[in-house]
mmCIF file of C-alpha atoms and ligand atoms in Angstrom:
data_model
loop_
_atom_site.group_PDB
_atom_site.id
_atom_site.type_symbol
_atom_site.label_atom_id
_atom_site.label_comp_id
_atom_site.label_asym_id
_atom_site.label_seq_id
_atom_site.Cartn_x
_atom_site.Cartn_y
_atom_site.Cartn_z
ATOM 1 C CA UNK A 99 -156.396 63.875 -24.164
ATOM 2 C CA UNK A 100 -159.668 62.427 -25.169
ATOM 3 C CA UNK A 101 -160.580 60.234 -27.630
ATOM 4 C CA UNK A 102 -163.606 60.907 -29.472
ATOM 5 C CA UNK A 103 -166.444 58.836 -31.656
ATOM 6 C CA UNK A 104 -168.856 60.995 -33.702
ATOM 7 C CA UNK A 105 -171.710 58.904 -35.040
ATOM 8 C CA UNK A 106 -173.410 60.038 -38.457
ATOM 9 C CA UNK A 107 -170.180 61.798 -38.861
ATOM 10 C CA UNK A 108 -170.956 61.581 -42.919
ATOM 11 C CA UNK A 109 -174.282 63.629 -41.951
ATOM 12 C CA UNK A 110 -174.530 67.471 -42.275
ATOM 13 C CA UNK A 111 -173.276 68.210 -38.739
ATOM 14 C CA UNK A 112 -170.820 65.061 -38.144
ATOM 15 C CA UNK A 113 -169.087 65.977 -41.757
ATOM 16 C CA UNK A 114 -167.865 69.237 -40.036
ATOM 17 C CA UNK A 115 -167.827 68.698 -36.567
ATOM 18 C CA UNK A 116 -165.611 65.810 -37.010
ATOM 19 C CA UNK A 117 -162.993 67.811 -38.870
ATOM 20 C CA UNK A 118 -163.271 70.614 -36.298
ATOM 21 C CA UNK A 119 -162.401 67.914 -33.371
ATOM 22 C CA UNK A 120 -159.672 66.679 -35.513
ATOM 23 C CA UNK A 121 -158.160 70.085 -35.824
ATOM 24 C CA UNK A 122 -158.428 70.550 -31.957
ATOM 25 C CA UNK A 123 -157.267 67.394 -30.684
ATOM 26 C CA UNK A 124 -155.302 65.713 -33.686
ATOM 27 C CA UNK A 125 -156.756 63.590 -36.428
ATOM 28 C CA UNK A 126 -155.607 60.221 -34.660
ATOM 29 C CA UNK A 127 -157.925 61.475 -31.504
ATOM 30 C CA UNK A 128 -161.174 61.322 -33.309
ATOM 31 C CA UNK A 129 -162.948 58.372 -34.755
ATOM 32 C CA UNK A 130 -165.773 59.005 -37.576
ATOM 33 C CA UNK A 131 -168.571 56.541 -37.831
ATOM 34 C CA UNK A 132 -171.007 56.722 -40.781
ATOM 35 C CA UNK A 133 -173.632 54.253 -42.051
ATOM 36 C CA UNK A 134 -176.077 55.719 -44.841
ATOM 37 C CA UNK A 135 -173.547 57.540 -46.639
ATOM 38 C CA UNK A 136 -170.269 57.344 -48.069
ATOM 39 C CA UNK A 137 -167.821 59.662 -46.314
ATOM 40 C CA UNK A 138 -166.758 62.809 -48.650
ATOM 41 C CA UNK A 139 -163.704 64.705 -49.015
ATOM 42 C CA UNK A 140 -161.365 64.891 -45.947
ATOM 43 C CA UNK A 141 -163.225 62.916 -43.751
ATOM 44 C CA UNK A 142 -162.162 59.141 -44.821
ATOM 45 C CA UNK A 143 -158.297 60.781 -45.582
ATOM 46 C CA UNK A 144 -157.918 62.817 -42.470
ATOM 47 C CA UNK A 145 -158.305 60.007 -39.731
ATOM 48 C CA UNK A 146 -160.299 56.777 -38.936
ATOM 49 C CA UNK A 147 -163.176 55.896 -40.762
ATOM 50 C CA UNK A 148 -165.402 53.271 -39.454
ATOM 51 C CA UNK A 149 -168.821 51.892 -40.912
ATOM 52 C CA UNK A 150 -171.316 51.908 -38.011
ATOM 53 C CA UNK A 151 -175.141 51.209 -37.592
ATOM 54 C CA UNK A 152 -175.529 52.684 -34.146
ATOM 55 C CA UNK A 153 -178.705 50.201 -33.858
ATOM 56 C CA UNK A 154 -176.036 47.474 -33.423
ATOM 57 C CA UNK A 155 -174.980 47.424 -29.764
ATOM 58 C CA UNK A 156 -172.640 44.759 -29.747
ATOM 59 C CA UNK A 157 -170.532 46.413 -32.682
ATOM 60 C CA UNK A 158 -170.834 49.805 -30.638
ATOM 61 C CA UNK A 159 -169.803 48.019 -27.499
ATOM 62 C CA UNK A 160 -166.702 46.657 -29.159
ATOM 63 C CA UNK A 161 -165.659 49.885 -30.725
ATOM 64 C CA UNK A 162 -165.747 51.919 -27.423
ATOM 65 C CA UNK A 163 -163.206 49.932 -25.450
ATOM 66 C CA UNK A 164 -161.058 48.728 -28.575
ATOM 67 C CA UNK A 165 -160.475 52.635 -29.580
ATOM 68 C CA UNK A 166 -160.541 53.590 -25.877
ATOM 69 C CA UNK A 167 -163.164 55.966 -26.641
ATOM 70 C CA UNK A 168 -164.006 58.370 -23.799
ATOM 71 C CA UNK A 169 -166.296 61.360 -25.707
ATOM 72 C CA UNK A 170 -169.230 60.372 -28.005
ATOM 73 C CA UNK A 171 -170.708 63.031 -30.188
ATOM 74 C CA UNK A 172 -173.896 61.149 -30.976
ATOM 75 C CA UNK A 173 -175.324 62.478 -34.339
ATOM 76 C CA UNK A 174 -176.738 59.510 -36.111
ATOM 77 C CA UNK A 175 -180.783 59.943 -36.553
ATOM 78 C CA UNK A 176 -183.319 60.669 -39.091
ATOM 79 C CA UNK A 177 -184.395 64.280 -39.504
ATOM 80 C CA UNK A 178 -188.439 65.314 -39.042
ATOM 81 C CA UNK A 179 -189.792 64.881 -42.628
ATOM 82 C CA UNK A 180 -188.166 61.531 -43.569
ATOM 83 C CA UNK A 181 -189.280 60.544 -40.229
ATOM 84 C CA UNK A 182 -192.633 61.353 -40.799
ATOM 85 C CA UNK A 183 -192.727 59.053 -43.851
ATOM 86 C CA UNK A 184 -191.194 56.042 -41.763
ATOM 87 C CA UNK A 185 -192.000 56.376 -38.094
ATOM 88 C CA UNK A 186 -191.231 53.024 -36.941
ATOM 89 C CA UNK A 187 -187.928 53.226 -38.614
ATOM 90 C CA UNK A 188 -187.295 56.683 -37.214
ATOM 91 C CA UNK A 189 -187.983 55.634 -33.691
ATOM 92 C CA UNK A 190 -185.765 52.742 -34.219
ATOM 93 C CA UNK A 191 -182.567 54.678 -35.526
ATOM 94 C CA UNK A 192 -183.133 57.574 -33.137
ATOM 95 C CA UNK A 193 -184.207 55.792 -29.887
ATOM 96 C CA UNK A 194 -182.274 52.421 -30.350
ATOM 97 C CA UNK A 195 -178.901 54.506 -31.318
ATOM 98 C CA UNK A 196 -179.311 56.606 -28.475
ATOM 99 C CA UNK A 197 -179.979 53.583 -25.832
ATOM 100 C CA UNK A 198 -177.158 52.034 -27.178
ATOM 101 C CA UNK A 199 -174.772 55.097 -26.986
ATOM 102 C CA UNK A 200 -175.774 55.908 -23.503
ATOM 103 C CA UNK A 201 -175.536 51.899 -22.640
ATOM 104 C CA UNK A 202 -171.853 51.973 -24.150
ATOM 105 C CA UNK A 203 -171.369 55.215 -22.290
ATOM 106 C CA UNK A 204 -172.564 53.811 -18.861
ATOM 107 C CA UNK A 205 -170.333 50.636 -19.302
ATOM 108 C CA UNK A 206 -166.821 52.692 -20.485
ATOM 109 C CA UNK A 207 -167.322 55.734 -18.809
ATOM 110 C CA UNK A 208 -167.768 58.192 -21.650
ATOM 111 C CA UNK A 209 -168.935 61.612 -21.959
ATOM 112 C CA UNK A 210 -172.024 61.928 -24.440
ATOM 113 C CA UNK A 211 -173.541 64.798 -26.662
ATOM 114 C CA UNK A 212 -177.019 64.490 -27.967
ATOM 115 C CA UNK A 213 -178.276 67.090 -30.054
ATOM 116 C CA UNK A 214 -182.014 67.789 -29.448
ATOM 117 C CA UNK A 215 -184.134 70.391 -31.562
ATOM 118 C CA UNK A 216 -186.705 73.168 -32.075
ATOM 119 C CA UNK A 217 -188.669 69.988 -33.055
ATOM 120 C CA UNK A 218 -188.874 68.943 -29.130
ATOM 121 C CA UNK A 219 -191.564 71.642 -29.005
ATOM 122 C CA UNK A 220 -194.972 71.504 -30.197
ATOM 123 C CA UNK A 221 -198.292 73.463 -30.851
ATOM 124 C CA UNK A 222 -199.037 74.293 -27.227
ATOM 125 C CA UNK A 223 -195.593 75.434 -26.441
ATOM 126 C CA UNK A 224 -195.107 79.217 -26.483
ATOM 127 C CA UNK A 225 -193.842 80.384 -29.847
ATOM 128 C CA UNK A 226 -192.154 83.555 -29.101
ATOM 129 C CA UNK A 227 -188.939 83.707 -26.597
ATOM 130 C CA UNK A 228 -189.720 79.996 -26.122
ATOM 131 C CA UNK A 229 -188.489 79.506 -22.474
ATOM 132 C CA UNK A 230 -186.024 76.988 -21.634
ATOM 133 C CA UNK A 231 -188.060 74.741 -19.393
ATOM 134 C CA UNK A 232 -191.804 74.829 -20.749
ATOM 135 C CA UNK A 233 -194.360 72.543 -22.353
ATOM 136 C CA UNK A 234 -192.986 69.667 -24.916
ATOM 137 C CA UNK A 235 -195.631 67.897 -26.618
ATOM 138 C CA UNK A 236 -194.168 67.924 -30.052
ATOM 139 C CA UNK A 237 -196.755 66.269 -32.770
ATOM 140 C CA UNK A 238 -193.979 64.643 -34.873
ATOM 141 C CA UNK A 239 -192.228 61.274 -34.113
ATOM 142 C CA UNK A 240 -189.010 63.119 -34.901
ATOM 143 C CA UNK A 241 -189.936 65.815 -32.018
ATOM 144 C CA UNK A 242 -190.859 62.640 -29.741
ATOM 145 C CA UNK A 243 -187.796 61.072 -30.153
ATOM 146 C CA UNK A 244 -185.873 64.484 -29.254
ATOM 147 C CA UNK A 245 -187.940 65.018 -26.135
ATOM 148 C CA UNK A 246 -187.267 61.299 -25.117
ATOM 149 C CA UNK A 247 -183.741 61.503 -25.834
ATOM 150 C CA UNK A 248 -183.457 64.665 -23.710
ATOM 151 C CA UNK A 249 -185.129 62.667 -20.831
ATOM 152 C CA UNK A 250 -183.046 59.633 -21.414
ATOM 153 C CA UNK A 251 -179.970 61.671 -21.339
ATOM 154 C CA UNK A 252 -181.029 63.357 -17.908
ATOM 155 C CA UNK A 253 -181.965 60.062 -16.627
ATOM 156 C CA UNK A 254 -178.540 58.455 -17.359
ATOM 157 C CA UNK A 255 -176.735 61.391 -15.565
ATOM 158 C CA UNK A 256 -179.011 61.019 -12.495
ATOM 159 C CA UNK A 257 -179.201 57.321 -12.445
ATOM 160 C CA UNK A 258 -175.497 56.146 -13.567
ATOM 161 C CA UNK A 259 -173.559 59.627 -13.643
ATOM 162 C CA UNK A 260 -173.249 59.459 -17.411
ATOM 163 C CA UNK A 261 -171.890 62.811 -18.328
ATOM 164 C CA UNK A 262 -174.420 63.531 -20.888
ATOM 165 C CA UNK A 263 -175.166 66.947 -22.357
ATOM 166 C CA UNK A 264 -176.886 68.392 -25.399
ATOM 167 C CA UNK A 265 -178.570 71.652 -26.987
ATOM 168 C CA UNK A 266 -181.799 72.049 -29.164
ATOM 169 C CA UNK A 267 -180.598 73.171 -32.479
ATOM 170 C CA UNK A 268 -182.701 75.273 -34.474
ATOM 171 C CA UNK A 269 -182.788 74.655 -38.438
ATOM 172 C CA UNK A 270 -178.895 74.380 -39.376
ATOM 173 C CA UNK A 271 -177.643 76.154 -42.771
ATOM 174 C CA UNK A 272 -174.456 74.853 -44.116
ATOM 175 C CA UNK A 273 -172.287 74.553 -47.393
ATOM 176 C CA UNK A 274 -170.573 71.327 -47.001
ATOM 177 C CA UNK A 275 -172.748 68.248 -46.896
ATOM 178 C CA UNK A 276 -176.507 68.634 -47.543
ATOM 179 C CA UNK A 277 -179.074 68.163 -44.914
ATOM 180 C CA UNK A 278 -181.392 65.274 -46.185
ATOM 181 C CA UNK A 279 -185.279 65.193 -44.914
ATOM 182 C CA UNK A 280 -185.471 68.068 -42.899
ATOM 183 C CA UNK A 281 -188.015 70.923 -42.650
ATOM 184 C CA UNK A 282 -185.694 73.617 -42.711
ATOM 185 C CA UNK A 283 -183.754 72.175 -45.541
ATOM 186 C CA UNK A 284 -185.246 74.805 -47.467
ATOM 187 C CA UNK A 285 -182.755 77.631 -45.916
ATOM 188 C CA UNK A 286 -180.023 75.442 -47.410
ATOM 189 C CA UNK A 287 -181.498 74.673 -50.921
ATOM 190 C CA UNK A 288 -182.235 77.960 -51.419
ATOM 191 C CA UNK A 289 -178.514 79.242 -51.696
ATOM 192 C CA UNK A 290 -177.470 76.008 -54.696
ATOM 193 C CA UNK A 291 -180.659 77.160 -56.574
ATOM 194 C CA UNK A 292 -179.758 80.955 -56.250
ATOM 195 C CA UNK A 293 -176.455 80.510 -57.429
ATOM 196 C CA UNK A 294 -177.306 78.065 -59.913
ATOM 197 C CA UNK A 295 -180.669 79.270 -61.526
ATOM 198 C CA UNK A 296 -181.594 82.240 -59.839
ATOM 199 C CA UNK A 297 -184.757 81.115 -58.611
ATOM 200 C CA UNK A 298 -186.111 79.030 -55.965
ATOM 201 C CA UNK A 299 -189.295 77.355 -55.001
ATOM 202 C CA UNK A 300 -189.760 77.024 -51.536
ATOM 203 C CA UNK A 301 -191.501 74.513 -49.724
ATOM 204 C CA UNK A 302 -192.516 76.363 -46.826
ATOM 205 C CA UNK A 303 -194.919 79.269 -46.970
ATOM 206 C CA UNK A 304 -193.310 82.933 -47.342
ATOM 207 C CA UNK A 305 -194.332 83.971 -43.851
ATOM 208 C CA UNK A 306 -193.086 80.958 -41.888
ATOM 209 C CA UNK A 307 -190.683 82.147 -38.996
ATOM 210 C CA UNK A 308 -188.280 79.518 -37.820
ATOM 211 C CA UNK A 309 -184.991 79.822 -35.523
ATOM 212 C CA UNK A 310 -181.955 79.062 -37.630
ATOM 213 C CA UNK A 311 -177.902 78.999 -37.128
ATOM 214 C CA UNK A 312 -174.967 78.954 -39.382
ATOM 215 C CA UNK A 313 -173.028 75.638 -39.031
ATOM 216 C CA UNK A 314 -169.700 77.230 -37.587
ATOM 217 C CA UNK A 315 -171.696 78.348 -34.659
ATOM 218 C CA UNK A 316 -173.385 74.973 -34.412
ATOM 219 C CA UNK A 317 -169.949 73.076 -33.859
ATOM 220 C CA UNK A 318 -169.109 75.779 -31.814
ATOM 221 C CA UNK A 319 -172.116 75.394 -29.518
ATOM 222 C CA UNK A 320 -171.316 71.701 -29.149
ATOM 223 C CA UNK A 321 -167.594 71.841 -28.294
ATOM 224 C CA UNK A 322 -168.104 74.717 -25.857
ATOM 225 C CA UNK A 323 -170.963 72.938 -24.207
ATOM 226 C CA UNK A 324 -168.931 69.628 -23.680
ATOM 227 C CA UNK A 325 -165.950 71.393 -22.463
ATOM 228 C CA UNK A 326 -167.630 73.387 -19.877
ATOM 229 C CA UNK A 327 -166.847 73.044 -16.400
ATOM 230 C CA UNK A 328 -169.697 70.595 -15.026
ATOM 231 C CA UNK A 329 -170.227 72.606 -12.097
ATOM 232 C CA UNK A 330 -171.427 75.629 -13.942
ATOM 233 C CA UNK A 331 -174.470 73.696 -15.687
ATOM 234 C CA UNK A 332 -177.412 73.791 -14.023
ATOM 235 C CA UNK A 333 -179.616 72.163 -17.231
ATOM 236 C CA UNK A 334 -177.401 69.493 -18.982
ATOM 237 C CA UNK A 335 -179.635 68.540 -21.512
ATOM 238 C CA UNK A 336 -181.844 70.309 -24.386
ATOM 239 C CA UNK A 337 -180.189 73.838 -23.912
ATOM 240 C CA UNK A 338 -182.357 76.423 -26.507
ATOM 241 C CA UNK A 339 -179.717 77.713 -28.691
ATOM 242 C CA UNK A 340 -180.383 80.217 -31.935
ATOM 243 C CA UNK A 341 -178.629 82.644 -33.694
ATOM 244 C CA UNK A 342 -181.275 84.508 -35.876
ATOM 245 C CA UNK A 343 -184.823 83.911 -36.765
ATOM 246 C CA UNK A 344 -186.511 84.430 -40.205
ATOM 247 C CA UNK A 345 -189.154 83.618 -43.008
ATOM 248 C CA UNK A 346 -188.440 82.198 -46.483
ATOM 249 C CA UNK A 347 -189.557 85.869 -47.761
ATOM 250 C CA UNK A 348 -186.886 87.572 -45.130
ATOM 251 C CA UNK A 349 -183.965 85.185 -46.311
ATOM 252 C CA UNK A 350 -185.037 85.589 -50.076
ATOM 253 C CA UNK A 351 -184.531 89.435 -49.532
ATOM 254 C CA UNK A 352 -181.298 88.981 -47.743
ATOM 255 C CA UNK A 353 -180.076 87.103 -50.807
ATOM 256 C CA UNK A 354 -181.349 89.473 -53.362
ATOM 257 C CA UNK A 355 -179.477 92.043 -51.714
ATOM 258 C CA UNK A 356 -175.951 90.242 -53.260
ATOM 259 C CA UNK A 357 -177.959 88.760 -56.223
ATOM 260 C CA UNK A 358 -181.052 91.351 -57.580
ATOM 261 C CA UNK A 359 -182.216 89.103 -60.066
ATOM 262 C CA UNK A 360 -182.992 86.439 -57.627
ATOM 263 C CA UNK A 361 -186.657 85.427 -57.424
ATOM 264 C CA UNK A 362 -188.229 83.064 -54.906
ATOM 265 C CA UNK A 363 -191.595 81.218 -55.603
ATOM 266 C CA UNK A 364 -193.806 78.887 -53.303
ATOM 267 C CA UNK A 365 -194.823 75.250 -53.762
ATOM 268 C CA UNK A 366 -196.204 74.351 -50.371
ATOM 269 C CA UNK A 367 -195.485 71.136 -49.279
ATOM 270 C CA UNK A 368 -198.563 70.558 -46.850
ATOM 271 C CA UNK A 369 -196.385 67.697 -44.828
ATOM 272 C CA UNK A 370 -193.561 69.841 -44.035
ATOM 273 C CA UNK A 371 -195.605 73.147 -43.562
ATOM 274 C CA UNK A 372 -197.733 71.494 -41.001
ATOM 275 C CA UNK A 373 -194.615 70.243 -39.181
ATOM 276 C CA UNK A 374 -193.009 73.979 -39.468
ATOM 277 C CA UNK A 375 -196.180 75.291 -38.096
ATOM 278 C CA UNK A 376 -195.984 73.223 -34.950
ATOM 279 C CA UNK A 377 -192.584 74.783 -34.025
ATOM 280 C CA UNK A 378 -191.703 77.889 -32.188
ATOM 281 C CA UNK A 379 -190.962 80.797 -33.773
ATOM 282 C CA UNK A 380 -188.034 82.195 -31.598
ATOM 283 C CA UNK A 381 -186.643 80.652 -28.678
ATOM 284 C CA UNK A 382 -185.029 82.372 -25.417
ATOM 285 C CA UNK A 383 -181.524 80.933 -25.125
ATOM 286 C CA UNK A 384 -180.668 82.866 -21.977
ATOM 287 C CA UNK A 385 -179.830 79.578 -20.130
ATOM 288 C CA UNK A 386 -177.229 78.488 -22.896
ATOM 289 C CA UNK A 387 -175.709 82.240 -22.684
ATOM 290 C CA UNK A 388 -175.569 82.070 -18.721
ATOM 291 C CA UNK A 389 -174.530 78.699 -18.292
ATOM 292 C CA UNK A 390 -171.720 78.150 -20.675
ATOM 293 C CA UNK A 391 -171.159 81.374 -22.180
ATOM 294 C CA UNK A 392 -173.208 80.520 -25.475
ATOM 295 C CA UNK A 393 -172.693 83.647 -27.980
ATOM 296 C CA UNK A 394 -173.349 83.162 -31.757
ATOM 297 C CA UNK A 395 -171.306 85.006 -34.128
ATOM 298 C CA UNK A 396 -173.142 84.637 -37.570
ATOM 299 C CA UNK A 397 -176.527 86.574 -37.861
ATOM 300 C CA UNK A 398 -178.579 86.697 -41.381
ATOM 301 C CA UNK A 399 -176.677 89.166 -43.002
ATOM 302 C CA UNK A 400 -173.438 87.487 -41.939
ATOM 303 C CA UNK A 401 -174.609 84.062 -42.926
ATOM 304 C CA UNK A 402 -175.873 84.957 -46.220
ATOM 305 C CA UNK A 403 -172.499 86.741 -47.441
ATOM 306 C CA UNK A 404 -170.619 83.676 -46.140
ATOM 307 C CA UNK A 405 -172.720 80.945 -47.706
ATOM 308 C CA UNK A 406 -172.931 82.618 -50.902
ATOM 309 C CA UNK A 407 -169.127 82.890 -51.191
ATOM 310 C CA UNK A 408 -168.888 78.981 -50.562
ATOM 311 C CA UNK A 409 -171.830 77.881 -52.853
ATOM 312 C CA UNK A 410 -170.655 80.258 -55.598
ATOM 313 C CA UNK A 411 -166.909 78.436 -55.054
ATOM 314 C CA UNK A 412 -167.973 75.112 -54.855
ATOM 315 C CA UNK A 413 -170.720 75.220 -57.939
ATOM 316 C CA UNK A 414 -167.329 76.576 -60.111
ATOM 317 C CA UNK A 415 -165.314 74.054 -59.125
ATOM 318 C CA UNK A 416 -167.819 71.261 -59.901
HETATM 319 N N1 LIG B 710 -183.370 70.792 -38.747
HETATM 320 C C1 LIG B 710 -184.340 69.895 -38.701
HETATM 321 C C2 LIG B 710 -185.572 69.274 -39.247
HETATM 322 O O1 LIG B 710 -185.973 70.477 -40.234
HETATM 323 C C3 LIG B 710 -184.875 70.175 -36.909
HETATM 324 O O2 LIG B 710 -184.166 69.656 -36.132
HETATM 325 O O3 LIG B 710 -185.849 68.092 -39.242
#
């Protein structure tokens, strides 16, 4: 039975991944570690929660053997837009955090999951059908930490045999914990605004196409990759994964099918627009499909139906 540590467990992915792993392996086998946000809802009540700054190597090195951790899902990181505002801080959290995790994993023989991102690509990457192995010259500090992270994970595997694996997530849409400081956050914010006031002012231009995924698929991707027989893997880190690819205008049109009086306006944020413009439009994720059976369940229509149902219920209960 694995003993799992989730860093960044209070974040957008971590909160849902921790609960999914607790369902799968038993609450006692999954330790949630958070730092910047307070644990909400079931997170603190269903199993062990510890406060951990991933930059604190000594604390991590004590926790891993003390709790007998065998698998680390390392999600603690700053997202793209907020990282541009504090590049040194972003480097510190994203890189020191990952190095500390990889070092603990090396010493104590843990498996590691590291989420990379579409941000690991840049303006000179082919934007359509972006290949698995292609040019990676990101123009954001966040993207630079993600490429470096992919390389470090591969290095720790090659050099020390650490079983590090990961995917390149697209924008993630979810209804439990809000993302914070990302460029794709509009695709979450729009649902709250649509249900509450039937209008949303989008910070990206109407035609900005980006890859996206609904959170249940993102959770499934992480768990499935980590449980795949290593012999099937040619790549290990930075697997392209996507489920849908749309523009703000297309997302708004899909929401209007459910809420005909919903309207969208545009108040462009130049920082986030420039970041989005440097990312691919649609990745080719055939390597993930071939090597470990990646198969998303939610397309745009199914995601919008489910999001509106959840957000409506959530806001009604508030
Ligand atoms: N969703 C992330 C962001 O917008 C990309 O990894 O920063």
